[in-house]
Short mmCIF file of C-alpha atoms in Angstrom, two decimals:
data_model
loop_
_atom_site.label_atom_id
_atom_site.label_comp_id
_atom_site.label_asym_id
_atom_site.label_seq_id
_atom_site.Cartn_x
_atom_site.Cartn_y
_atom_site.Cartn_z
CA MET A 229 140.85 125.32 4.31
CA ARG A 230 141.66 121.69 4.96
CA ALA A 231 144.17 120.82 7.72
CA ILE A 232 145.31 117.94 9.81
CA GLY A 233 145.25 118.40 13.60
CA TYR A 234 144.58 116.94 17.06
CA GLN A 235 142.88 118.03 20.29
CA GLN A 236 144.58 115.82 22.89
CA PRO A 237 148.21 114.77 23.05
CA GLY A 238 149.08 111.05 23.04
CA THR A 239 150.34 108.15 21.10
CA ILE A 240 150.15 107.83 17.31
CA ASP A 241 148.19 104.72 17.32
CA ARG A 242 144.91 106.47 18.55
CA THR A 243 142.13 107.11 15.94
CA GLU A 244 142.11 110.63 17.05
CA ALA A 245 145.90 111.15 17.07
CA LEU A 246 145.72 113.09 13.75
CA VAL A 247 142.41 113.81 11.99
CA GLU A 248 141.45 115.92 8.97
CA ILE A 249 139.61 119.12 9.86
CA ASP A 250 138.32 122.31 8.22
CA LEU A 251 139.63 125.51 9.56
CA PRO A 252 139.01 129.22 8.52
CA ASP A 253 141.44 130.61 5.83
CA PRO A 254 144.13 132.70 7.60
CA ASN A 255 144.91 136.38 6.57
CA ALA A 256 148.39 137.78 6.22
CA THR A 257 149.28 140.80 8.33
CA GLY A 258 152.37 142.52 9.40
CA ARG A 259 155.57 140.65 8.05
CA ASP A 260 153.54 137.47 7.42
CA LEU A 261 153.44 135.57 4.10
CA LEU A 262 150.35 133.54 3.30
CA VAL A 263 151.67 130.25 1.68
CA GLU A 264 149.88 127.69 -0.28
CA VAL A 265 151.53 124.54 1.05
CA LYS A 266 152.65 122.07 -1.60
CA ALA A 267 154.59 119.60 0.50
CA VAL A 268 155.60 119.01 4.16
CA SER A 269 158.19 116.88 5.95
CA VAL A 270 158.10 115.35 9.45
CA ASN A 271 160.65 115.93 12.09
CA PRO A 272 161.19 114.63 15.63
CA VAL A 273 159.62 117.83 16.93
CA ASP A 274 156.37 116.80 15.29
CA THR A 275 156.19 113.63 17.24
CA LYS A 276 157.40 115.10 20.60
CA VAL A 277 154.70 117.94 20.43
CA ARG A 278 152.00 115.47 19.33
CA ALA A 279 152.81 113.16 22.26
CA GLY A 280 153.06 115.83 25.01
CA SER A 281 151.51 119.15 24.05
CA GLY A 282 147.94 120.33 23.49
CA SER A 283 146.57 123.14 21.35
CA ILE A 284 148.20 126.50 21.35
CA HIS A 285 144.83 128.32 21.10
CA GLY A 286 141.34 127.25 20.19
CA ASP A 287 140.30 123.71 19.79
CA TRP A 288 142.86 122.19 17.45
CA ARG A 289 146.66 121.89 17.25
CA VAL A 290 148.11 121.71 13.76
CA LEU A 291 151.56 120.34 13.53
CA GLY A 292 154.29 120.76 10.79
CA TRP A 293 157.63 122.64 10.78
CA ASP A 294 158.79 122.14 7.21
CA ALA A 295 157.14 123.25 4.13
CA ALA A 296 157.61 124.30 0.44
CA GLY A 297 154.97 126.21 -1.37
CA VAL A 298 153.82 129.31 -3.13
CA VAL A 299 153.15 132.77 -1.65
CA ARG A 300 149.53 133.66 -2.25
CA ALA A 301 149.45 137.02 -0.24
CA VAL A 302 151.70 139.18 1.87
CA GLY A 303 151.23 141.34 4.87
CA PRO A 304 151.57 145.15 4.45
CA GLU A 305 155.05 145.19 6.10
CA VAL A 306 156.57 142.37 3.79
CA ARG A 307 159.45 143.75 1.66
CA GLY A 308 161.31 140.60 0.47
CA PHE A 309 158.54 138.52 -1.09
CA GLU A 310 155.55 138.83 -3.36
CA PRO A 311 152.70 136.68 -4.48
CA GLY A 312 153.87 133.89 -6.81
CA ASP A 313 157.17 133.43 -5.12
CA GLU A 314 158.13 129.79 -4.57
CA VAL A 315 159.42 129.36 -0.93
CA PHE A 316 160.63 126.91 1.63
CA TYR A 317 160.87 127.31 5.39
CA ALA A 318 160.63 125.63 8.90
CA GLY A 319 158.18 127.96 10.57
CA SER A 320 157.81 128.75 14.28
CA ILE A 321 156.99 126.33 17.15
CA GLY A 322 154.84 128.99 18.75
CA ARG A 323 152.35 129.14 15.77
CA ASP A 324 150.13 126.70 14.05
CA GLY A 325 152.01 124.45 11.71
CA THR A 326 152.27 123.63 7.98
CA ASN A 327 149.98 120.63 7.87
CA ALA A 328 147.29 122.82 6.26
CA GLU A 329 146.49 124.01 2.80
CA LEU A 330 147.36 127.62 3.83
CA HIS A 331 150.00 128.73 6.27
CA LEU A 332 151.18 131.94 7.84
CA VAL A 333 154.86 132.47 8.26
CA ASP A 334 157.08 135.43 9.13
CA GLU A 335 159.05 136.43 5.99
CA ARG A 336 162.30 136.71 8.02
CA ILE A 337 162.61 132.88 8.38
CA VAL A 338 161.73 132.08 4.78
CA GLY A 339 163.97 131.43 1.81
CA LYS A 340 163.30 131.10 -1.97
CA LYS A 341 162.98 127.40 -2.96
CA PRO A 342 165.99 125.95 -4.75
CA ALA A 343 165.12 126.05 -8.44
CA SER A 344 166.60 122.67 -9.07
CA LEU A 345 164.32 120.79 -6.57
CA ASP A 346 160.60 119.78 -6.73
CA TRP A 347 158.26 120.49 -3.89
CA ALA A 348 159.05 117.41 -1.96
CA GLU A 349 162.75 117.53 -2.28
CA ALA A 350 162.66 121.21 -1.01
CA ALA A 351 160.46 120.45 1.92
CA ALA A 352 162.85 117.95 3.31
CA LEU A 353 165.58 120.57 3.92
CA PRO A 354 164.66 123.66 6.02
CA LEU A 355 164.50 122.56 9.56
CA THR A 356 167.39 120.17 9.35
CA ALA A 357 169.51 122.45 7.26
CA ILE A 358 169.11 125.42 9.64
CA THR A 359 169.70 123.28 12.75
CA ALA A 360 172.88 121.82 11.22
CA TRP A 361 174.18 125.16 9.99
CA GLU A 362 173.62 126.92 13.27
CA ALA A 363 175.12 123.98 15.17
CA LEU A 364 178.28 123.77 13.03
CA PHE A 365 179.00 127.41 12.07
CA GLU A 366 177.53 129.37 14.96
CA ARG A 367 177.72 127.15 18.03
CA LEU A 368 180.86 124.98 17.20
CA SER A 369 182.58 127.42 14.84
CA VAL A 370 184.09 124.50 12.89
CA ARG A 371 185.90 126.94 10.56
CA THR A 372 188.06 127.91 13.60
CA PRO A 373 190.61 125.20 14.57
CA VAL A 374 191.26 124.11 18.14
CA ALA A 375 195.03 124.32 18.91
CA GLY A 376 196.61 120.98 19.01
CA ALA A 377 193.49 119.13 18.16
CA ALA A 378 192.68 117.21 14.95
CA HIS A 379 190.71 119.42 12.72
CA ALA A 380 187.95 116.89 12.64
CA LEU A 381 184.19 116.67 13.40
CA LEU A 382 182.41 113.63 14.89
CA ILE A 383 178.61 113.61 14.15
CA VAL A 384 176.72 111.18 16.43
CA GLY A 385 173.68 109.96 14.52
CA GLY A 386 174.91 110.80 10.93
CA ALA A 387 171.96 109.07 9.10
CA GLY A 388 169.09 111.08 10.53
CA GLY A 389 167.65 114.23 9.03
CA VAL A 390 170.00 116.74 10.86
CA GLY A 391 173.05 114.34 10.64
CA SER A 392 172.47 113.99 6.96
CA MET A 393 172.58 117.78 6.49
CA ALA A 394 175.57 118.28 8.94
CA ILE A 395 177.73 115.86 6.93
CA GLN A 396 177.20 117.80 3.74
CA LEU A 397 177.61 121.27 5.23
CA ALA A 398 180.73 120.06 7.19
CA ARG A 399 182.22 119.01 3.82
CA GLN A 400 181.95 122.59 2.66
CA VAL A 401 184.90 123.46 5.13
CA PRO A 402 188.24 122.71 3.51
CA GLU A 403 190.44 120.38 5.48
CA LEU A 404 187.80 119.42 8.01
CA ILE A 405 187.67 115.66 8.51
CA VAL A 406 184.14 114.44 8.84
CA ILE A 407 183.45 111.31 10.96
CA ALA A 408 179.74 110.07 11.20
CA THR A 409 178.20 107.30 13.17
CA ALA A 410 175.72 104.76 11.78
CA SER A 411 175.02 101.22 12.87
CA ARG A 412 173.20 99.46 9.97
CA PRO A 413 174.65 98.60 6.51
CA GLU A 414 172.12 100.83 4.77
CA THR A 415 172.67 103.77 7.09
CA GLN A 416 176.46 103.43 6.90
CA ALA A 417 176.23 103.43 3.09
CA TRP A 418 173.96 106.54 3.23
CA VAL A 419 176.45 108.68 5.33
CA GLY A 420 179.26 107.55 3.07
CA GLU A 421 177.33 108.71 0.05
CA LEU A 422 176.69 112.01 1.75
CA GLY A 423 180.46 112.67 2.10
CA ALA A 424 181.72 111.31 5.52
CA HIS A 425 185.39 110.55 5.34
CA HIS A 426 185.04 107.90 8.00
CA VAL A 427 181.97 105.94 9.35
CA ILE A 428 181.92 104.28 12.81
CA ASP A 429 179.26 102.33 14.73
CA HIS A 430 177.63 104.13 17.56
CA ARG A 431 176.59 100.71 19.04
CA GLN A 432 180.28 100.11 19.84
CA PRO A 433 182.59 102.25 22.04
CA LEU A 434 183.20 105.55 20.17
CA ALA A 435 186.55 106.44 21.82
CA ARG A 436 188.31 103.38 20.58
CA GLN A 437 186.88 103.54 17.10
CA VAL A 438 188.04 107.22 16.78
CA ALA A 439 191.49 106.44 18.15
CA ASP A 440 191.80 103.61 15.66
CA LEU A 441 191.45 106.09 12.83
CA GLY A 442 194.87 107.49 13.76
CA ILE A 443 193.98 111.22 13.12
CA GLY A 444 194.10 112.31 16.79
CA ALA A 445 191.41 113.74 19.09
CA PRO A 446 188.71 115.62 17.17
CA ALA A 447 188.23 119.28 18.01
CA PHE A 448 184.45 119.08 17.43
CA ILE A 449 181.58 116.69 18.27
CA PHE A 450 178.00 117.23 17.32
CA SER A 451 175.44 114.83 18.88
CA ALA A 452 172.17 114.50 17.15
CA THR A 453 170.66 111.63 19.14
CA HIS A 454 171.05 109.56 22.33
CA THR A 455 173.54 111.93 23.87
CA ASP A 456 172.99 110.52 27.35
CA GLU A 457 174.14 107.10 26.06
CA HIS A 458 177.44 108.52 24.55
CA ILE A 459 178.36 111.36 26.96
CA GLU A 460 181.16 109.43 28.72
CA GLN A 461 182.70 108.29 25.44
CA ILE A 462 182.43 111.91 24.08
CA ALA A 463 184.25 113.26 27.21
CA GLU A 464 186.98 110.70 26.71
CA LEU A 465 187.60 111.15 22.93
CA ILE A 466 187.20 114.92 22.43
CA ALA A 467 190.37 117.07 22.31
CA PRO A 468 191.31 119.40 25.24
CA GLN A 469 189.58 122.81 24.66
CA GLY A 470 187.28 121.08 22.18
CA ARG A 471 183.75 122.18 21.34
CA PHE A 472 180.65 119.94 21.82
CA ALA A 473 177.10 120.68 20.70
CA LEU A 474 173.83 118.58 21.03
CA ILE A 475 170.24 118.88 19.84
CA ASP A 476 168.32 116.15 21.63
CA ASP A 477 166.65 116.18 24.99
CA PRO A 478 168.39 113.81 27.44
CA LYS A 479 166.78 113.53 30.85
CA THR A 480 170.00 114.33 32.43
CA LEU A 481 173.28 115.65 31.00
CA ASP A 482 176.45 115.27 33.24
CA VAL A 483 179.02 117.49 31.60
CA VAL A 484 181.34 117.49 34.71
CA PRO A 485 183.80 115.14 32.91
CA PHE A 486 184.21 117.97 30.50
CA LYS A 487 185.78 120.29 33.06
CA ARG A 488 189.32 118.88 33.03
CA LYS A 489 189.53 119.41 29.22
CA SER A 490 187.75 122.76 29.31
CA VAL A 491 185.27 121.63 26.75
CA SER A 492 182.68 124.10 25.87
CA THR A 493 179.05 122.89 25.55
CA HIS A 494 176.42 124.28 23.25
CA TRP A 495 172.80 123.44 22.92
CA GLU A 496 171.32 124.08 19.49
CA PHE A 497 167.62 124.83 19.20
CA MET A 498 166.43 126.02 15.77
CA PHE A 499 163.33 127.69 17.00
CA THR A 500 165.07 130.12 19.39
CA ARG A 501 165.27 132.93 16.89
CA SER A 502 161.54 132.79 15.92
CA MET A 503 160.30 132.03 19.42
CA PHE A 504 161.91 135.14 20.87
CA GLU A 505 161.97 137.22 17.70
CA THR A 506 165.63 137.89 18.27
CA ALA A 507 167.33 140.89 16.68
CA ASP A 508 169.03 138.56 14.18
CA MET A 509 165.93 136.56 13.29
CA GLU A 510 166.41 137.26 9.61
CA THR A 511 169.62 135.18 9.81
CA GLN A 512 167.43 132.04 9.18
CA GLY A 513 166.08 133.42 5.96
CA GLN A 514 169.83 134.05 4.92
CA ILE A 515 170.79 130.59 5.81
CA LEU A 516 168.03 129.16 3.68
CA SER A 517 169.12 131.40 0.75
CA ALA A 518 172.69 130.01 1.27
CA ILE A 519 171.43 126.52 1.36
CA ALA A 520 169.44 127.00 -1.92
CA SER A 521 172.53 128.32 -3.60
CA LEU A 522 174.48 125.24 -2.48
CA VAL A 523 171.87 123.00 -3.70
CA ASP A 524 171.44 124.73 -7.11
CA ALA A 525 175.27 124.54 -7.47
CA GLY A 526 175.31 120.79 -6.83
CA GLU A 527 177.19 121.11 -3.57
CA VAL A 528 174.42 119.89 -1.35
CA ARG A 529 171.71 117.40 -2.07
CA THR A 530 168.24 116.87 -0.68
CA THR A 531 167.90 114.38 2.15
CA LEU A 532 164.54 113.17 0.94
CA THR A 533 164.39 109.30 1.14
CA GLU A 534 160.63 108.56 1.21
CA ARG A 535 157.66 110.49 -0.15
CA PHE A 536 153.97 109.83 0.59
CA SER A 537 150.95 111.43 -1.23
CA PRO A 538 148.63 113.06 -0.65
CA ILE A 539 148.88 115.20 2.49
CA ASN A 540 146.21 113.60 4.72
CA ALA A 541 145.86 112.13 8.31
CA ALA A 542 146.77 108.54 7.17
CA ASN A 543 149.99 109.54 5.52
CA LEU A 544 151.03 111.83 8.32
CA LYS A 545 150.39 108.96 10.81
CA ARG A 546 152.58 106.61 8.64
CA ALA A 547 155.38 109.26 8.70
CA HIS A 548 155.11 109.66 12.52
CA GLN A 549 155.23 105.93 13.13
CA ALA A 550 158.31 105.57 10.87
CA LEU A 551 160.09 108.40 12.62
CA GLU A 552 159.25 106.88 16.05
CA SER A 553 160.69 103.57 15.02
CA THR A 554 164.12 105.27 15.10
CA THR A 555 165.13 103.47 11.99
CA ALA A 556 164.36 106.23 9.57
CA ARG A 557 167.09 107.32 7.20
CA GLY A 558 167.00 110.97 5.82
CA LYS A 559 163.64 112.66 5.55
CA ILE A 560 160.04 111.55 4.95
CA VAL A 561 157.94 114.03 2.91
CA ILE A 562 154.27 114.19 2.30
CA GLU A 563 153.12 116.08 -0.84
CA GLY A 564 150.00 117.26 -2.67
CA TRP A 565 146.38 117.65 -1.66
CA GLN A 566 143.41 115.74 -3.08
#
């Protein structure tokens, strides 16, 4: 099968950063599905792994943690899928990725593709949708108010892939006020289109801007990017006994200022369930089913903003470069093989 991989980690500008290779076709065993990949999207995890981690096993590392495709074969223990099913999923960081014609994935973290979306539109969703869902509904419990606090959520980095999904999922909670940050006119317009009630600029002091909204101190804050730059402002503006979640990787994270307000801190990492094969691993498949239902009902939209074709090393490099520029809006998807 055709795939795109690398041997040595490093910067994306190298000729060998991502190359087209030929690998043996994988075989489905156990609870695995063998999926014919139709489209993949690129996430920050792709660029981080490519820059700093070598191969898991063998000579090549294949990236990719978002895909939409067709089930071609199933392992003997699979119960929920059959050949011909159209699926979407985010995979596992401990296995080879989706930048290949054929890919193995555990059925417990797979969902049926939303019927109303094409391959690229569906491939934009899984990783960011699961991350946002787990952060909002499992870590922050945004459906449960904080006594005395504004029933409001501040999303730092609202225009990125995860932020774009978090806005839409938060809007599914009645009475929850959604505040999102964005700094450029096009990204501010984007988060407004996705449903944010208020848009503020993360290049300016957050606490003053939130106070100027006149709604009170938010109960919940979800930081998707540059947490270390905003942590002091977050500590200032969050409500006493509020809940804070983050997904990025700051070199240091000083949460001591949270003590006086008894703020709980939650780190969300979407790969935890698949990495440790937790007892509730199938929850991610259930989340994707719920997302598909919301999409097909018109309640949630794809966050696809750019699509490249075909799936090859050159287009994957373009996507990595765009993501590393930190100006990307929504999701970049690469579709089709030639």
